[in-house]
Amino acid sequence: MRRLLIAVVVGMALMAVALPTAVPARAAGSCVTLEYLTLLGRAESALTALPAEPPAALTAVTEAEDLAPSSSSELAPIIAGLTASPPDVAGSSRRIAMIVTTLALPAGSACIVDSRDVENVLHQVYASPVFADLDQNQPPSIFERIGAVINWILSHLFGLLGSGGSIVLGALVLAAIAAFVIYRLRGVVGGRRALGTDEPATAGDDPEQEWQLGLAAARRGDHREAIRRAFRAALLDVADRRTHLDRAWTTREMLATLSADADLLAVVAPAAASFDKAWYGGAPVSGADWDGARGRCEAVRRVARRAAGAPSQ
């Protein structure tokens, strides 16, 4: 029986190869494998019926042999048993059952499926705008092209200079970049120093003296220094009349402390803006800038003295 099973499997494999040329015209377009198994199943049913019907089984097996001539060697013993006198019903039934069990296939796995509808649907999907030009090679982006050029240059330089020369070249490039960065930093720092970004330390805490120094600087055309002195005088007026203010505070710290005094904050904030623009802005300070800053600083001094009950000047 084991040999019979092996022979059946080999025979069905040969049958699959020979079917395109051996299938009769009447079977063209049909599922030959399923027809073959159907005929064997019909023969098995005829032999297991009560009473058994050997002639019907013989007819089904013969049709199966005609449908797949390559399986004649496996079906011949069955045909011989059914044509014997008396017919070998039991042996033929066992052989047919073994073949049917061995060749049992999942549903839909034996026939060639017409896939034209599926292919049409797939074609429509790929023809949609979402998948448009999906199979086309996209042109490289500008960054990819730049990278390719850089890679080409580096590869050729490496080939010309070798590993040692490439290391030296890389060191020179890094040195040039470092020199450029240092140059730029020195330029920025030097520019800030030239503009006097850091406010110089100034001795004295007399607001009136600072105001007179500001007026003197304005008369000689140094409007930037004049605004600094005028703003300093205003701050000293505020500090003299508000003991909780520290003269070492920055402008931001002072404004935050004055936030509770709406009247004073309303005049200090514009004066501080004029000072910041003149001292840290980097642009030339004109006479008009001085006139505006002077008026704002005078307003600070008036409000500070009025809040302290002192006579305004």
Coordinates of C-alpha atoms in Angstrom, one line a residue:
M1 CA 0.0 0.0 0.0
R2 CA 2.9 2.3 0.7
R3 CA 4.3 1.8 -2.7
L4 CA 0.8 2.5 -4.1
L5 CA 0.7 5.8 -2.3
I6 CA 4.0 6.9 -3.6
A7 CA 3.1 5.8 -7.1
V8 CA -0.2 7.8 -6.9
V9 CA 1.7 11.0 -5.9
V10 CA 4.3 10.6 -8.6
G11 CA 1.6 9.8 -11.1
M12 CA -0.4 12.9 -10.2
A13 CA 2.7 15.1 -10.6
L14 CA 3.3 13.6 -14.0
M15 CA -0.4 14.2 -14.8
A16 CA -0.1 17.9 -14.0
V17 CA 2.8 18.2 -16.5
A18 CA 1.1 16.2 -19.2
L19 CA -2.4 17.7 -18.9
P20 CA -1.9 20.7 -21.3
T21 CA -1.3 18.2 -24.1
A22 CA -3.2 15.2 -23.0
V23 CA -6.5 16.7 -21.9
P24 CA -9.3 16.1 -24.4
A25 CA -10.9 19.0 -26.1
R26 CA -14.1 18.5 -24.1
A27 CA -12.2 19.2 -20.9
A28 CA -10.7 22.4 -22.2
G29 CA -11.6 25.3 -19.9
S30 CA -12.7 23.0 -17.1
C31 CA -11.0 22.1 -13.9
V32 CA -9.4 18.7 -14.8
T33 CA -8.1 18.0 -11.3
L34 CA -11.5 18.4 -9.6
E35 CA -13.2 16.4 -12.4
Y36 CA -10.7 13.6 -11.8
L37 CA -11.3 13.6 -8.0
T38 CA -15.0 13.8 -8.6
L39 CA -15.0 10.7 -10.8
L40 CA -13.0 8.7 -8.2
G41 CA -15.3 9.8 -5.5
R42 CA -18.2 8.6 -7.6
A43 CA -16.6 5.3 -8.0
E44 CA -15.9 5.0 -4.2
S45 CA -19.5 5.8 -3.5
A46 CA -20.7 3.2 -5.9
L47 CA -18.5 0.5 -4.2
T48 CA -19.6 1.5 -0.7
A49 CA -23.3 1.5 -1.6
L50 CA -25.7 -1.3 -0.5
P51 CA -25.7 -3.2 -2.7
A52 CA -22.3 -2.3 -4.3
E53 CA -22.4 -1.3 -7.9
P54 CA -19.1 -2.4 -9.5
P55 CA -20.3 -1.5 -13.1
A56 CA -20.9 2.1 -12.1
A57 CA -17.6 2.3 -10.3
L58 CA -15.8 0.8 -13.3
T59 CA -17.4 3.4 -15.6
A60 CA -16.2 6.3 -13.3
V61 CA -12.7 5.0 -13.0
T62 CA -12.5 4.5 -16.8
E63 CA -13.6 8.0 -17.4
A64 CA -11.0 9.2 -14.9
E65 CA -8.3 7.3 -16.8
D66 CA -9.5 8.9 -20.1
L67 CA -9.4 12.3 -18.4
A68 CA -5.8 11.8 -17.2
P69 CA -4.0 9.0 -19.1
S70 CA -0.8 9.5 -17.1
S71 CA -2.6 8.0 -14.1
S72 CA -3.2 4.6 -15.9
S73 CA -0.6 2.8 -13.9
E74 CA -2.3 3.7 -10.6
L75 CA -5.9 3.0 -11.9
A76 CA -5.0 -0.2 -13.8
P77 CA -5.1 -2.4 -10.6
I78 CA -8.5 -0.9 -9.7
I79 CA -9.9 -1.6 -13.2
A80 CA -8.5 -5.1 -13.1
G81 CA -10.2 -5.8 -9.8
L82 CA -13.5 -4.4 -11.0
T83 CA -13.4 -6.5 -14.2
A84 CA -12.5 -9.7 -12.4
S85 CA -15.1 -12.4 -11.8
P86 CA -16.3 -11.9 -9.2
P87 CA -15.3 -8.2 -8.9
D88 CA -12.9 -7.3 -6.1
V89 CA -15.1 -4.7 -4.4
A90 CA -13.3 -4.4 -1.1
G91 CA -9.8 -4.2 -2.6
S92 CA -10.8 -1.7 -5.3
S93 CA -12.7 0.4 -2.7
R94 CA -9.5 0.6 -0.5
R95 CA -7.3 1.6 -3.4
I96 CA -9.8 4.3 -4.6
A97 CA -10.1 5.7 -1.0
M98 CA -6.4 5.9 -0.6
I99 CA -6.0 7.8 -3.9
V100 CA -8.8 10.2 -3.0
T101 CA -7.4 10.8 0.5
T102 CA -3.9 11.4 -0.8
L103 CA -5.0 13.8 -3.5
A104 CA -7.5 15.7 -1.3
L105 CA -7.0 19.5 -1.9
P106 CA -8.3 22.6 -0.2
A107 CA -11.2 24.3 -1.9
G108 CA -10.3 26.5 -4.8
S109 CA -6.6 25.4 -4.8
A110 CA -6.7 23.2 -7.9
C111 CA -8.0 25.3 -10.7
I112 CA -6.6 28.3 -12.6
V113 CA -8.7 31.3 -11.5
D114 CA -9.7 34.0 -14.0
S115 CA -7.9 37.0 -12.5
R116 CA -8.8 39.5 -15.2
D117 CA -11.3 41.3 -12.9
V118 CA -8.8 41.5 -10.1
E119 CA -6.1 42.8 -12.5
N120 CA -8.5 45.4 -13.8
V121 CA -9.2 46.6 -10.2
L122 CA -5.5 46.7 -9.4
H123 CA -4.8 48.6 -12.6
Q124 CA -7.4 51.2 -11.6
V125 CA -5.8 51.5 -8.1
Y126 CA -2.4 52.1 -9.5
A127 CA -3.8 54.6 -12.1
S128 CA -5.2 56.8 -9.3
P129 CA -3.5 60.1 -8.5
V130 CA -2.1 58.7 -5.2
F131 CA 0.0 56.1 -7.1
A132 CA 0.7 58.2 -10.2
D133 CA 4.2 57.6 -11.5
L134 CA 4.9 55.2 -8.7
D135 CA 7.1 53.1 -10.9
Q136 CA 9.0 56.1 -12.4
N137 CA 12.4 57.1 -11.1
Q138 CA 12.1 60.5 -9.5
P139 CA 14.8 63.1 -10.4
P140 CA 17.2 63.7 -7.5
S141 CA 16.6 66.7 -5.3
I142 CA 18.9 69.7 -5.1
F143 CA 20.4 68.4 -1.9
E144 CA 21.1 65.0 -3.4
R145 CA 22.8 66.6 -6.3
I146 CA 24.9 68.8 -4.1
G147 CA 25.8 65.8 -2.0
A148 CA 26.7 63.9 -5.1
V149 CA 29.0 66.7 -6.3
I150 CA 30.7 66.9 -2.9
N151 CA 31.1 63.2 -2.8
W152 CA 32.6 63.3 -6.3
I153 CA 35.1 66.0 -5.3
L154 CA 36.1 64.2 -2.1
S155 CA 36.5 60.9 -3.8
H156 CA 38.7 62.4 -6.5
L157 CA 40.8 64.4 -4.0
F158 CA 41.3 61.2 -2.0
G159 CA 42.4 59.4 -5.1
L160 CA 44.8 62.2 -6.0
L161 CA 46.2 62.9 -2.6
G162 CA 46.0 59.5 -0.9
S163 CA 45.2 59.0 2.7
G164 CA 48.0 61.2 4.1
G165 CA 47.3 64.1 1.8
S166 CA 43.5 63.8 2.5
I167 CA 44.2 64.1 6.2
V168 CA 46.4 67.2 5.7
L169 CA 43.7 68.7 3.5
G170 CA 41.0 68.1 6.1
A171 CA 43.1 69.6 8.8
L172 CA 43.6 72.7 6.6
V173 CA 39.9 73.0 6.0
L174 CA 39.1 72.7 9.7
A175 CA 41.8 75.3 10.5
A176 CA 40.3 77.7 7.9
I177 CA 36.8 77.3 9.4
A178 CA 38.2 77.8 12.9
A179 CA 40.0 81.0 11.8
F180 CA 36.9 82.3 10.2
V181 CA 34.8 81.7 13.3
I182 CA 37.5 83.4 15.5
Y183 CA 37.6 86.3 13.1
R184 CA 33.9 86.8 13.2
L185 CA 33.8 86.6 17.0
R186 CA 36.6 89.1 17.3
G187 CA 34.8 91.4 15.0
V188 CA 31.6 91.2 17.1
V189 CA 33.5 91.7 20.3
G190 CA 35.6 94.4 18.9
G191 CA 32.4 96.1 17.5
R192 CA 30.8 96.0 20.9
R193 CA 33.9 97.4 22.6
A194 CA 34.0 100.2 20.0
L195 CA 30.4 101.0 20.8
G196 CA 31.1 100.9 24.5
T197 CA 28.4 98.3 25.1
D198 CA 29.4 97.8 28.7
E199 CA 28.4 100.9 30.7
P200 CA 31.4 102.3 32.4
A201 CA 31.5 102.5 36.2
T202 CA 30.8 106.1 37.3
A203 CA 31.6 107.5 40.7
G204 CA 29.2 109.8 42.4
D205 CA 25.6 109.6 43.5
D206 CA 24.4 113.2 43.2
P207 CA 21.5 113.3 40.6
E208 CA 21.9 117.0 40.0
Q209 CA 25.6 116.7 39.2
E210 CA 24.8 113.8 36.8
W211 CA 22.2 116.0 35.1
Q212 CA 24.7 118.8 34.6
L213 CA 27.3 116.4 33.2
G214 CA 24.6 115.2 30.7
L215 CA 23.9 118.8 29.6
A216 CA 27.6 119.4 29.1
A217 CA 28.0 116.3 27.0
A218 CA 25.0 117.4 24.9
R219 CA 26.6 120.8 24.3
R220 CA 29.8 119.2 23.0
G221 CA 27.8 116.9 20.7
D222 CA 28.2 113.6 22.6
H223 CA 24.5 112.8 22.7
R224 CA 25.1 109.2 23.6
E225 CA 26.9 110.1 26.8
A226 CA 24.4 112.9 27.5
I227 CA 21.5 110.3 27.5
R228 CA 23.5 108.0 29.8
R229 CA 24.1 110.8 32.3
A230 CA 20.5 112.0 32.2
F231 CA 19.1 108.6 32.7
R232 CA 21.6 108.0 35.6
A233 CA 20.4 111.2 37.2
A234 CA 16.8 110.0 36.9
L235 CA 17.7 106.7 38.5
L236 CA 19.5 108.5 41.3
D237 CA 16.4 110.6 42.0
V238 CA 14.3 107.5 42.2
A239 CA 16.8 105.7 44.4
D240 CA 17.1 108.7 46.8
R241 CA 13.4 108.7 47.3
R242 CA 12.8 104.9 47.4
T243 CA 15.2 103.4 49.8
H244 CA 14.3 99.8 48.7
L245 CA 15.9 100.4 45.3
D246 CA 19.5 99.1 44.9
R247 CA 21.7 101.4 42.8
A248 CA 23.5 98.3 41.4
W249 CA 20.4 96.9 39.9
T250 CA 20.0 96.5 36.2
T251 CA 17.3 98.4 34.3
R252 CA 15.2 95.2 34.1
E253 CA 15.5 94.6 37.8
M254 CA 14.6 98.2 38.6
L255 CA 11.5 98.1 36.3
A256 CA 10.3 94.9 37.9
T257 CA 10.6 96.5 41.4
L258 CA 8.7 99.6 40.3
S259 CA 5.8 97.5 38.8
A260 CA 3.7 98.2 41.9
D261 CA 4.0 102.0 41.4
A262 CA 2.0 102.7 38.3
D263 CA 2.7 106.4 38.1
L264 CA 6.5 106.0 38.4
L265 CA 6.6 103.0 36.1
A266 CA 4.8 104.9 33.4
V267 CA 7.6 107.4 33.1
V268 CA 10.6 105.2 33.9
A269 CA 9.8 102.7 31.2
P270 CA 10.0 105.2 28.3
A271 CA 13.2 106.7 29.7
A272 CA 14.8 103.3 30.1
A273 CA 13.9 102.5 26.4
S274 CA 15.6 105.7 25.3
F275 CA 18.7 104.7 27.3
D276 CA 18.8 101.2 25.9
K277 CA 18.4 102.4 22.4
A278 CA 21.2 105.0 22.7
W279 CA 23.7 102.9 24.7
Y280 CA 23.1 99.3 23.3
G281 CA 21.5 100.0 19.9
G282 CA 24.7 100.5 18.0
A283 CA 23.2 103.2 15.8
P284 CA 24.4 106.9 15.8
V285 CA 22.6 109.0 18.4
S286 CA 21.3 112.3 17.1
G287 CA 20.2 115.5 18.7
A288 CA 16.6 114.5 18.2
D289 CA 17.3 111.3 20.2
W290 CA 18.8 113.4 23.0
D291 CA 15.8 115.8 23.1
G292 CA 13.4 112.9 23.4
A293 CA 15.4 111.1 26.1
R294 CA 15.9 114.4 28.0
G295 CA 12.2 115.0 28.2
R296 CA 11.5 111.4 29.4
C297 CA 14.2 111.6 32.1
E298 CA 12.9 115.0 33.3
A299 CA 9.5 113.4 33.6
V300 CA 11.0 110.6 35.8
R301 CA 12.7 113.2 38.1
R302 CA 9.4 115.2 38.5
V303 CA 7.4 112.1 39.4
A304 CA 10.0 110.8 41.8
R305 CA 10.3 114.2 43.6
R306 CA 6.5 114.7 43.7
A307 CA 6.1 111.2 45.2
A308 CA 8.6 112.1 47.9
G309 CA 7.1 115.5 48.6
A310 CA 10.2 117.4 47.4
P311 CA 9.9 120.4 45.2
S312 CA 10.4 119.6 41.5
Q313 CA 13.0 121.6 39.6

